[in-house]
Amino acid sequence: NTDLVEGLFALVEIGAINNGNVDMSKIVEVCKNNFGIDLGNIYNTFTQIKNRKKDPTKFIDKLKIVLLKKIDEDFQK
């Protein structure tokens, strides 16, 4: 769930969800009701993310690497 919380905060900050005008409690509600994912206390999780000494955005960094690899593989076909 930490990875998802990291991604959701980034999506809100970049304005990808309703131009950034969304209450995080609504996102938590949608995740729980629509996907059956209980994110728990996202603010505690976000504090843990902020307190990482190494790689504070490790999930987002991994997303980029995996997506670039997929693009490269598809380009090679």
PDB file of C-alpha atoms in Angstrom:
ATOM      1  CA  ASN A   1       0.000   0.000   0.000  1.00  0.00           C
ATOM      2  CA  THR A   2       2.941   2.340   0.534  1.00  0.00           C
ATOM      3  CA  ASP A   3       3.702   2.249  -3.185  1.00  0.00           C
ATOM      4  CA  LEU A   4       0.115   3.147  -4.016  1.00  0.00           C
ATOM      5  CA  VAL A   5       0.087   6.011  -1.515  1.00  0.00           C
ATOM      6  CA  GLU A   6       3.333   7.358  -3.001  1.00  0.00           C
ATOM      7  CA  GLY A   7       1.820   7.220  -6.472  1.00  0.00           C
ATOM      8  CA  LEU A   8      -1.480   8.762  -5.447  1.00  0.00           C
ATOM      9  CA  PHE A   9       0.163  11.729  -3.730  1.00  0.00           C
ATOM     10  CA  ALA A  10       2.281  12.285  -6.849  1.00  0.00           C
ATOM     11  CA  LEU A  11      -0.768  12.117  -9.126  1.00  0.00           C
ATOM     12  CA  VAL A  12      -2.595  14.677  -7.004  1.00  0.00           C
ATOM     13  CA  GLU A  13       0.434  16.979  -6.855  1.00  0.00           C
ATOM     14  CA  ILE A  14       0.922  16.907 -10.623  1.00  0.00           C
ATOM     15  CA  GLY A  15      -2.767  17.658 -11.117  1.00  0.00           C
ATOM     16  CA  ALA A  16      -3.605  14.379 -12.841  1.00  0.00           C
ATOM     17  CA  ILE A  17      -6.732  13.876 -10.720  1.00  0.00           C
ATOM     18  CA  ASN A  18      -9.262  16.685 -11.129  1.00  0.00           C
ATOM     19  CA  ASN A  19      -6.444  19.183 -11.720  1.00  0.00           C
ATOM     20  CA  GLY A  20      -5.177  18.521  -8.201  1.00  0.00           C
ATOM     21  CA  ASN A  21      -8.478  19.603  -6.665  1.00  0.00           C
ATOM     22  CA  VAL A  22      -9.329  16.418  -4.837  1.00  0.00           C
ATOM     23  CA  ASP A  23      -9.540  15.528  -1.197  1.00  0.00           C
ATOM     24  CA  MET A  24      -7.276  12.625  -0.321  1.00  0.00           C
ATOM     25  CA  SER A  25     -10.073  11.129   1.774  1.00  0.00           C
ATOM     26  CA  LYS A  26     -12.095  10.758  -1.448  1.00  0.00           C
ATOM     27  CA  ILE A  27      -9.221   8.902  -3.079  1.00  0.00           C
ATOM     28  CA  VAL A  28      -8.996   6.589  -0.060  1.00  0.00           C
ATOM     29  CA  GLU A  29     -12.760   6.011  -0.314  1.00  0.00           C
ATOM     30  CA  VAL A  30     -12.581   5.206  -4.044  1.00  0.00           C
ATOM     31  CA  CYS A  31      -9.707   2.768  -3.506  1.00  0.00           C
ATOM     32  CA  LYS A  32     -11.634   1.006  -0.759  1.00  0.00           C
ATOM     33  CA  ASN A  33     -15.069   0.953  -2.409  1.00  0.00           C
ATOM     34  CA  ASN A  34     -14.075   0.349  -6.023  1.00  0.00           C
ATOM     35  CA  PHE A  35     -10.939  -1.756  -5.682  1.00  0.00           C
ATOM     36  CA  GLY A  36     -11.221  -3.285  -2.221  1.00  0.00           C
ATOM     37  CA  ILE A  37      -7.931  -1.673  -1.169  1.00  0.00           C
ATOM     38  CA  ASP A  38      -7.689  -0.363   2.384  1.00  0.00           C
ATOM     39  CA  LEU A  39      -4.938   2.257   2.384  1.00  0.00           C
ATOM     40  CA  GLY A  40      -5.126   2.780   6.135  1.00  0.00           C
ATOM     41  CA  ASN A  41      -3.883   6.143   7.371  1.00  0.00           C
ATOM     42  CA  ILE A  42      -2.351   7.637   4.232  1.00  0.00           C
ATOM     43  CA  TYR A  43      -0.926  10.593   6.125  1.00  0.00           C
ATOM     44  CA  ASN A  44       1.112   8.304   8.401  1.00  0.00           C
ATOM     45  CA  THR A  45       2.247   6.391   5.327  1.00  0.00           C
ATOM     46  CA  PHE A  46       3.194   9.633   3.568  1.00  0.00           C
ATOM     47  CA  THR A  47       5.196  10.682   6.634  1.00  0.00           C
ATOM     48  CA  GLN A  48       7.096   7.393   6.400  1.00  0.00           C
ATOM     49  CA  ILE A  49       7.752   8.087   2.707  1.00  0.00           C
ATOM     50  CA  LYS A  50       9.044  11.578   3.507  1.00  0.00           C
ATOM     51  CA  ASN A  51      11.335  10.168   6.199  1.00  0.00           C
ATOM     52  CA  ARG A  52      13.096   7.704   3.893  1.00  0.00           C
ATOM     53  CA  LYS A  53      16.826   8.336   4.021  1.00  0.00           C
ATOM     54  CA  LYS A  54      17.473   6.702   0.648  1.00  0.00           C
ATOM     55  CA  ASP A  55      15.214   6.776  -2.402  1.00  0.00           C
ATOM     56  CA  PRO A  56      12.213   8.726  -1.076  1.00  0.00           C
ATOM     57  CA  THR A  57      10.448   8.185  -4.419  1.00  0.00           C
ATOM     58  CA  LYS A  58      11.545   4.600  -4.985  1.00  0.00           C
ATOM     59  CA  PHE A  59       8.179   3.453  -6.366  1.00  0.00           C
ATOM     60  CA  ILE A  60       7.922   6.328  -8.832  1.00  0.00           C
ATOM     61  CA  ASP A  61      11.545   5.786  -9.869  1.00  0.00           C
ATOM     62  CA  LYS A  62      10.774   2.098 -10.462  1.00  0.00           C
ATOM     63  CA  LEU A  63       7.668   3.013 -12.498  1.00  0.00           C
ATOM     64  CA  LYS A  64       9.783   5.122 -14.819  1.00  0.00           C
ATOM     65  CA  ILE A  65      12.369   2.394 -15.312  1.00  0.00           C
ATOM     66  CA  VAL A  66       9.749  -0.279 -16.021  1.00  0.00           C
ATOM     67  CA  LEU A  67       7.797   1.944 -18.421  1.00  0.00           C
ATOM     68  CA  LEU A  68      10.918   2.956 -20.345  1.00  0.00           C
ATOM     69  CA  LYS A  69      11.876  -0.712 -20.638  1.00  0.00           C
ATOM     70  CA  LYS A  70       8.395  -1.551 -21.973  1.00  0.00           C
ATOM     71  CA  ILE A  71       8.568   1.293 -24.496  1.00  0.00           C
ATOM     72  CA  ASP A  72      12.004   0.138 -25.631  1.00  0.00           C
ATOM     73  CA  GLU A  73      10.821  -3.479 -25.971  1.00  0.00           C
ATOM     74  CA  ASP A  74       7.755  -2.440 -27.972  1.00  0.00           C
ATOM     75  CA  PHE A  75       9.911  -0.218 -30.177  1.00  0.00           C
ATOM     76  CA  GLN A  76      12.174  -3.170 -30.959  1.00  0.00           C
ATOM     77  CA  LYS A  77       9.260  -5.266 -32.261  1.00  0.00           C
TER      78      LYS A  77
END
